[in-house]
CSV table of C-alpha atoms in Angstrom, one decimal:
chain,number,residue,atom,x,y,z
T,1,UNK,CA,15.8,-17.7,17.0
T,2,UNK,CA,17.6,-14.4,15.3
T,3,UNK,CA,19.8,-11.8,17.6
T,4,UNK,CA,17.4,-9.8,19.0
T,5,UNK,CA,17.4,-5.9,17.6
T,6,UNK,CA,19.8,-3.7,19.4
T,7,UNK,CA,16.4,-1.3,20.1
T,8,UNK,CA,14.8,-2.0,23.9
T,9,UNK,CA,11.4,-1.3,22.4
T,10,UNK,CA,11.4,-3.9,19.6
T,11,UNK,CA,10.3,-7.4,21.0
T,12,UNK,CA,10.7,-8.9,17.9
T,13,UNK,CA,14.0,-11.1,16.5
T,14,UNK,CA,15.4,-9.9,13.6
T,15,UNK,CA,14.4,-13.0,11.5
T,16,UNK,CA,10.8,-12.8,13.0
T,17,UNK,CA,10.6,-8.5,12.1
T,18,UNK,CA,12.0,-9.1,8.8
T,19,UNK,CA,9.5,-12.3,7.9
T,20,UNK,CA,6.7,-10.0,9.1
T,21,UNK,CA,7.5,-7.3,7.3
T,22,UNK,CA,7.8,-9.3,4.1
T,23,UNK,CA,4.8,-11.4,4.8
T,24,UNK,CA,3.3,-7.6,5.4
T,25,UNK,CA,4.0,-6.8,2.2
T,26,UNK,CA,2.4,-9.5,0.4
T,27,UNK,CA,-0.7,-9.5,2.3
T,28,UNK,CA,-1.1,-5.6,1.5
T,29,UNK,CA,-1.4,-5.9,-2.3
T,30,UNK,CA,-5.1,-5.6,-2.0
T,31,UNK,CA,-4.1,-2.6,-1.1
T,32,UNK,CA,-3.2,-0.8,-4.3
T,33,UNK,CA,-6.7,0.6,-4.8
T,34,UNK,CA,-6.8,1.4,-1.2
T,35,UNK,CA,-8.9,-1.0,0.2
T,36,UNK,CA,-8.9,-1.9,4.1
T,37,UNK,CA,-6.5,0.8,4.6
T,38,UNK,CA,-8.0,2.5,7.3
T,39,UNK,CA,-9.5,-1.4,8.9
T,40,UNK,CA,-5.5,-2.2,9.1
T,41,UNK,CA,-4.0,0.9,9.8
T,42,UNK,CA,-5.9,0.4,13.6
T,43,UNK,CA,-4.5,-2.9,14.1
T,44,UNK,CA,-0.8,-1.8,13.8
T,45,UNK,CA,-0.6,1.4,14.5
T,46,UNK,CA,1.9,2.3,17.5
T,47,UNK,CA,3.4,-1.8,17.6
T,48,UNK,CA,6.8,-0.8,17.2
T,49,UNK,CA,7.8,2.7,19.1
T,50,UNK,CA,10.7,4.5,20.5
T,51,UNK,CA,10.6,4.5,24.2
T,52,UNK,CA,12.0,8.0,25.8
T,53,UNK,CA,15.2,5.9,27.0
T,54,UNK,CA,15.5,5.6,23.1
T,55,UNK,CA,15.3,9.2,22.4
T,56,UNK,CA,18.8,10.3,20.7
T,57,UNK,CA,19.3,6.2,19.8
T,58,UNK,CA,18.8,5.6,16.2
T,59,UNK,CA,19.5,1.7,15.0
T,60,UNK,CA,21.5,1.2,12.0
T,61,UNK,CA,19.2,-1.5,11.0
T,62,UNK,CA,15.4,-0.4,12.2
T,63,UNK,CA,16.3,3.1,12.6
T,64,UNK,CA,13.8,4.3,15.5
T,65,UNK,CA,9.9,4.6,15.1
T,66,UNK,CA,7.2,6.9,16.9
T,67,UNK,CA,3.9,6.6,17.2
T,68,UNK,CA,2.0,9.4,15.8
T,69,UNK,CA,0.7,10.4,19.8
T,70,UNK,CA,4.8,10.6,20.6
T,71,UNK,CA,7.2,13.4,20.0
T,72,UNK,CA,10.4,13.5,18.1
T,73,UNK,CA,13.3,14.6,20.5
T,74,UNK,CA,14.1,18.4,19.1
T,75,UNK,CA,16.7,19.2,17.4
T,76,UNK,CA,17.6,15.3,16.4
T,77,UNK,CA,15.9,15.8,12.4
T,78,UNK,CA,17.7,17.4,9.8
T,79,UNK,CA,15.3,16.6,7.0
T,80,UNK,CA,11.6,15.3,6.7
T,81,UNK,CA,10.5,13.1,3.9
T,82,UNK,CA,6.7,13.0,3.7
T,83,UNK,CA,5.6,9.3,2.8
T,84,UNK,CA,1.8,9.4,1.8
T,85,UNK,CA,-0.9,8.9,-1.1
T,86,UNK,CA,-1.5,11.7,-3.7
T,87,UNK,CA,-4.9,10.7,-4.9
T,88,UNK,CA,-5.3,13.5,-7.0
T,89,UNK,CA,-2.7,12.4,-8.9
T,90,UNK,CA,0.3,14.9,-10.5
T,91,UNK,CA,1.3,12.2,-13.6
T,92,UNK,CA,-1.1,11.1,-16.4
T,93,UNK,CA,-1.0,7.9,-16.9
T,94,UNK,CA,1.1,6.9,-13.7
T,95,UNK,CA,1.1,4.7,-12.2
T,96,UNK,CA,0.5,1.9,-14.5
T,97,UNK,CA,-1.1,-0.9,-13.6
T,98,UNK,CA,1.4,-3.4,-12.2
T,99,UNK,CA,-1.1,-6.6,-13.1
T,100,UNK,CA,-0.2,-5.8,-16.9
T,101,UNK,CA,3.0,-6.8,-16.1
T,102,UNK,CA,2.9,-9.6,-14.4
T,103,UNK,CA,3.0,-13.6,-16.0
T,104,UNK,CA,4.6,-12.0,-19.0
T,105,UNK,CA,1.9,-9.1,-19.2
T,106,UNK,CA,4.1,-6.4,-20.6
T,107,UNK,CA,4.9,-8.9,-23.8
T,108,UNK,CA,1.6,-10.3,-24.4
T,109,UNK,CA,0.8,-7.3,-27.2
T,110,UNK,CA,3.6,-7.6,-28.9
T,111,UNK,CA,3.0,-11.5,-29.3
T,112,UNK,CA,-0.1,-11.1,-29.7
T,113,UNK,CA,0.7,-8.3,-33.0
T,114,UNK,CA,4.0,-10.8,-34.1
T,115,UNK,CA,1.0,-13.6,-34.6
T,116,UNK,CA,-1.7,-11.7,-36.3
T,117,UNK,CA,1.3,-10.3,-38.8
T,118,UNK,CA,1.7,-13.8,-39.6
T,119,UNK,CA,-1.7,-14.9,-40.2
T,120,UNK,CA,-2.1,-11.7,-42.1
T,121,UNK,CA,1.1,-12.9,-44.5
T,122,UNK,CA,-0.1,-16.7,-44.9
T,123,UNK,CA,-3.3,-15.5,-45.7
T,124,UNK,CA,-2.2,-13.1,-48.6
T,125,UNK,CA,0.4,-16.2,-50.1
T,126,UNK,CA,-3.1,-18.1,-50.1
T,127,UNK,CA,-4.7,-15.7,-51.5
T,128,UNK,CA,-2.1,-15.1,-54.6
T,129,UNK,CA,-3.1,-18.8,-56.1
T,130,UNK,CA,-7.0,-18.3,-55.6
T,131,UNK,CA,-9.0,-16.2,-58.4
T,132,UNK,CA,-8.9,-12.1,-58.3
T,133,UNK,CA,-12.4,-12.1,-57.1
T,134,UNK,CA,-11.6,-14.5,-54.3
T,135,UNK,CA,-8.2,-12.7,-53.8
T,136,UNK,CA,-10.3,-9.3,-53.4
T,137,UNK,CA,-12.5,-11.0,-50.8
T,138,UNK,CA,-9.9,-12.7,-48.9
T,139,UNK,CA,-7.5,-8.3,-48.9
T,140,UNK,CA,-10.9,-7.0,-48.1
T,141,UNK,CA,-11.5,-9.7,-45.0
T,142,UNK,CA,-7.7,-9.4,-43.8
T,143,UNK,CA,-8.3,-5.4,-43.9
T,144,UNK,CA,-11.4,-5.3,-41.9
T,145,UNK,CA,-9.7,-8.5,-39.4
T,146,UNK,CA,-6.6,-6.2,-39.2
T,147,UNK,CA,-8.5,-3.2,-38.6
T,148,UNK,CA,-10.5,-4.8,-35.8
T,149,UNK,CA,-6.9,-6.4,-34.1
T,150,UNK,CA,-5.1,-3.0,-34.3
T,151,UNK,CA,-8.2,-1.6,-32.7
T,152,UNK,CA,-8.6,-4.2,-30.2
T,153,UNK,CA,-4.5,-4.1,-29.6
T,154,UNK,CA,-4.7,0.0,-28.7
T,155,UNK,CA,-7.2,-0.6,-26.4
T,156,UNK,CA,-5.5,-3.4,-24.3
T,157,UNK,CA,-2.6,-1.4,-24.0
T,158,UNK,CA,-4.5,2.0,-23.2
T,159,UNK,CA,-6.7,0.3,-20.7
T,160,UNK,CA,-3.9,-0.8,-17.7
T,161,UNK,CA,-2.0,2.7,-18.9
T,162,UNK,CA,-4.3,5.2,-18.0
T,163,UNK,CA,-3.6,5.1,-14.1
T,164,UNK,CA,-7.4,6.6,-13.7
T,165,UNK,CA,-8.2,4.1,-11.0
T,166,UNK,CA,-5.2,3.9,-9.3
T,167,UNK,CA,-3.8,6.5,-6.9
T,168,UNK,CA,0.1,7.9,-6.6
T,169,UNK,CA,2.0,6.3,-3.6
T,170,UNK,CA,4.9,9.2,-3.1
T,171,UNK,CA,8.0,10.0,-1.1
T,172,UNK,CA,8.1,13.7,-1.1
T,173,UNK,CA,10.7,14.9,-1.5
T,174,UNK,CA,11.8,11.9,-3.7
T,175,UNK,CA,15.1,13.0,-3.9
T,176,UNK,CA,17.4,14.1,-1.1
T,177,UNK,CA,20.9,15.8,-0.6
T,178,UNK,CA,21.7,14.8,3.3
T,179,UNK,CA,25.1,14.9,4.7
T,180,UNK,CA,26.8,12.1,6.6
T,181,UNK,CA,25.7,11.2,10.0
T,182,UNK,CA,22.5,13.5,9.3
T,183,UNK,CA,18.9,12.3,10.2
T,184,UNK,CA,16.1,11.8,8.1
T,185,UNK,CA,12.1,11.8,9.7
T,186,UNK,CA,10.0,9.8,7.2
T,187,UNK,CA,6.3,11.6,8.2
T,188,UNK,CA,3.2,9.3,7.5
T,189,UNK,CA,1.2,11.5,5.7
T,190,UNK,CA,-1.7,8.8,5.1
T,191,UNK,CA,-2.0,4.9,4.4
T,192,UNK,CA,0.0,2.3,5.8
T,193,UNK,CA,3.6,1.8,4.4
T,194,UNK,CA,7.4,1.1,5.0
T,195,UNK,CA,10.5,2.8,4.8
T,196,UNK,CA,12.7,-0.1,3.0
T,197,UNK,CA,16.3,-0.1,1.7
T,198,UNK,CA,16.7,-1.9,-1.9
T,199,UNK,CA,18.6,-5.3,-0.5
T,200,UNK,CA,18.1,-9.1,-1.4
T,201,UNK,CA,16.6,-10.0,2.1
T,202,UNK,CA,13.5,-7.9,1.3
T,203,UNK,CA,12.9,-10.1,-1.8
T,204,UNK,CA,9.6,-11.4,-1.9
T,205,UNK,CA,9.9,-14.3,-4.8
T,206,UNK,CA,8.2,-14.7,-7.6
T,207,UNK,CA,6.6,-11.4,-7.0
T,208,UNK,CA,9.7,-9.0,-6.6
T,209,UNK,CA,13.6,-10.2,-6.0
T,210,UNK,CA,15.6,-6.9,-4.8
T,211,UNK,CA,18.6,-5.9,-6.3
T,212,UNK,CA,21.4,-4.5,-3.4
T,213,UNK,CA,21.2,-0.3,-4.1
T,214,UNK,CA,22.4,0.9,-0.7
T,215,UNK,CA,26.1,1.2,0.1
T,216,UNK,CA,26.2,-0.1,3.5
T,217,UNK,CA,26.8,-3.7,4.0
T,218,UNK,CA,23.5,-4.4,5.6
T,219,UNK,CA,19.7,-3.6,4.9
T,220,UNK,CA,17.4,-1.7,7.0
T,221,UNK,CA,13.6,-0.9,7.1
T,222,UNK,CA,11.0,1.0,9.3
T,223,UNK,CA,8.2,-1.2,10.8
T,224,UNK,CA,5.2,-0.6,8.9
T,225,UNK,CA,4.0,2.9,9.6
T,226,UNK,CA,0.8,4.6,9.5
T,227,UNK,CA,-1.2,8.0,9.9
T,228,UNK,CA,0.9,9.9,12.1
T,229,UNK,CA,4.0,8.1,12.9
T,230,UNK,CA,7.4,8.9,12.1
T,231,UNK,CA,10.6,6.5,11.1
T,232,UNK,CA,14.1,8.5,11.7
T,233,UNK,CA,16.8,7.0,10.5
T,234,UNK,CA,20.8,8.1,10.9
T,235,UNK,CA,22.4,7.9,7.3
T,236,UNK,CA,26.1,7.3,8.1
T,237,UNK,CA,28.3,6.0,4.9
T,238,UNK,CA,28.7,8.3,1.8
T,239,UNK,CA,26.9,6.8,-1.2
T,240,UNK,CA,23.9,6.6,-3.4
T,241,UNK,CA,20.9,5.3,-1.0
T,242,UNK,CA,17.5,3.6,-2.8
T,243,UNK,CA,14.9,3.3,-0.8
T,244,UNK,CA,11.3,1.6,-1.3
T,245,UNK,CA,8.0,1.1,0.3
T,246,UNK,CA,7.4,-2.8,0.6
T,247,UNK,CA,3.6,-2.9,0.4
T,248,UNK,CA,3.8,-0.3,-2.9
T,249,UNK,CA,6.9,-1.6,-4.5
T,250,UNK,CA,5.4,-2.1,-7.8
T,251,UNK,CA,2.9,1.0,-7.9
T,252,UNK,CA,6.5,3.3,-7.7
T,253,UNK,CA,7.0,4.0,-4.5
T,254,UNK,CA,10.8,4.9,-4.4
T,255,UNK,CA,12.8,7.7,-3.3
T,256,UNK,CA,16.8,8.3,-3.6
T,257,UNK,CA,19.1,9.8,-0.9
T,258,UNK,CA,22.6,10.9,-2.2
T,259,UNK,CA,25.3,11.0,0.8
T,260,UNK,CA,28.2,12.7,-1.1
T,261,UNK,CA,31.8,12.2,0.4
T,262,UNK,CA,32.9,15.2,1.5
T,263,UNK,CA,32.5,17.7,-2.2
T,264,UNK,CA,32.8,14.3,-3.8
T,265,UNK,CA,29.3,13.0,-5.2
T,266,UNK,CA,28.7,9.6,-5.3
T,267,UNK,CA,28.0,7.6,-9.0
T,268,UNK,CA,24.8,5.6,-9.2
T,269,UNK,CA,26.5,2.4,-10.3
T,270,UNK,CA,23.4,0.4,-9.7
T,271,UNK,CA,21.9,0.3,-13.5
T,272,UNK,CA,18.3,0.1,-14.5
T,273,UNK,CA,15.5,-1.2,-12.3
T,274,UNK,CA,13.2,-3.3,-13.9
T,275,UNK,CA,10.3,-3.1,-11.7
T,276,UNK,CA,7.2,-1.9,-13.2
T,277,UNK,CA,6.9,2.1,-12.2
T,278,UNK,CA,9.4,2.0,-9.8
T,279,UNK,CA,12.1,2.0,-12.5
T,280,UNK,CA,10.5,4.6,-14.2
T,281,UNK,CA,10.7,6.6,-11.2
T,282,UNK,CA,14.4,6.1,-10.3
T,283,UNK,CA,15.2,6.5,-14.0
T,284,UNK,CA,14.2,10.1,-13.9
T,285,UNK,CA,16.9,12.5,-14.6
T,286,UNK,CA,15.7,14.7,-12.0
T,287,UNK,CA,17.3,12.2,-9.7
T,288,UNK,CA,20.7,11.7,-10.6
T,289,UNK,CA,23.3,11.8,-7.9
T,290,UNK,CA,24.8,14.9,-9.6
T,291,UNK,CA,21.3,16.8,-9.7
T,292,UNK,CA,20.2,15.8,-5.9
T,293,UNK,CA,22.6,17.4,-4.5
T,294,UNK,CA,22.6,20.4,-6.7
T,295,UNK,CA,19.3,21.1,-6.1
T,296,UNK,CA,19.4,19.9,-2.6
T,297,UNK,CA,16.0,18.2,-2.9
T,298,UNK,CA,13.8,17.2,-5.8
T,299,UNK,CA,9.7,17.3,-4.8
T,300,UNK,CA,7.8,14.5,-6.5
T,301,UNK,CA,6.2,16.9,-8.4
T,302,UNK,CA,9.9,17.7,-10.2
T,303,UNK,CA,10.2,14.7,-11.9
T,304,UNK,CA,10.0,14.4,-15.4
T,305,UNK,CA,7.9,11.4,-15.9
């Protein structure tokens, strides 16, 4: 079995905490139309908590959790990030639906257009040894079976696009200026989530393999958090920090903490993310390193998406 983690309160080894986490994750997909959020948020609510000993003691690697009926030492926060679901919604269209990308979804139109061009083309050749009158027939068939696939193609894309059925999962702000060795509380606003760095021990195969977009050495990650309860966690090396809710991943649940060095602002080195929404989110220009800590904070509703 793992070390055990450096916090008294956490019973769990690392390897077991991490596996549960990930196995969390998976199990919460059925969550991304909020279903059984409240039946799971009773089970789990309060498992892993700061005990008073624990008060000023942040790990580096499961920062320090508190139950929603516990109270944050003052004087220890220096920011809040809200972590909740914005059912209203405040992007049209957003998120998309993750299921049209997955098993190739996101290319299946354009195969699907690259195939009817060609039985469009082989039917016109065909039709350029026939008779005019069967030529005519054959144009005015291809024009009505290309009308009907063009018709049939908008819809299939419009259809997982419209994000009607499926909520916002948000870190607000989603983008923070915080200074080294400052501490950040992560308030559950509602639903169950976590509080994850971007590194390749979260991956969850075939469904999501992380890229490493943190600058420490190590990854970190809350429990999972509900209604109430609060994850602080001590952000100590200078550097561009992406950060990820497991459970939500793929419905854009991202935020970005910028640690600048001293006047010195950190370059997001990292490149694109392709994951579906969360890259969209992280690719915002509201959230580049230079812009965070201009601005200080960028709300969700900032973003140019």
């Amino acid at each position: 079995m793992g070390e055990k983690s450096k916090q008294d309160g956490l019973t769990l080894s690392d390897t077991e905490l991490i596996e549960a986490l990930k196995n969390y994750g998976i199990k919460r997909r059925t969550l991304m139309k909020l279903l059984g959020v409240g039946a799971v948020a009773s089970t789990v609510g309060g498992t892993a908590t700061a005990s008073s000993a624990q008060a000023a003691r942040i790990d580096e690697v499961y920062g320090a959790p508190y139950s929603a009926d516990e109270n944050v030492p003052r004087g220890l926060v220096d920011h809040t990030v809200v972590v909740t679901i914005n059912e209203g919604g405040t992007y049209d269209g957003f998120p998309v639906d993750p299921a049209a990308h997955e098993m190739g979804g996101g290319e299946m139109t354009a195969t699907e257009t690259a195939t009817t061009e060609t039985a469009t083309t082989e039917s016109d050749e065909t039709s350029t040894d026939t008779t005019t009158e069967t030529a005519t027939a054959t144009e005015t068939a291809s024009t009505e079976t290309a009308t009907d696939t063009e018709t049939a193609t908008d819809t299939e894309t419009a259809t997982p696009e419209s994000g009607d059925e499926l909520p916002e999962f948000i870190f607000d702000p989603v983008g923070l200026a915080v200074n080294p060795n400052e501490v950040v509380e992560f308030r559950v606003g509602f639903g169950l989530h976590t509080v994850t760095s971007f590194h390749p021990k979260f991956s969850e195969p075939p469904f999501f393999v992380l890229p490493e977009r943190v600058p420490t050495e190590y990854g970190f990650t809350s429990p999972p958090v509900v209604d109430g309860d609060a994850w602080l966690y001590r952000f100590t090396e200078p550097g561009v920090y992406d950060l990820l809710c497991l459970p939500h991943l793929e419905l854009g649940m991202v935020m970005r903490i910028v640690v600048p060095d001293g006047d010195e602002v950190p370059e997001d080195d990292y490149g694109p993310l392709e994951i579906p929404n969360a890259g969209a989110v992280l690719a915002a220009p509201e959230l580049t390193p230079d812009n965070i800590v201009s601005e200080g904070e960028v709300p969700w509703a900032g973003l140019s998406l």
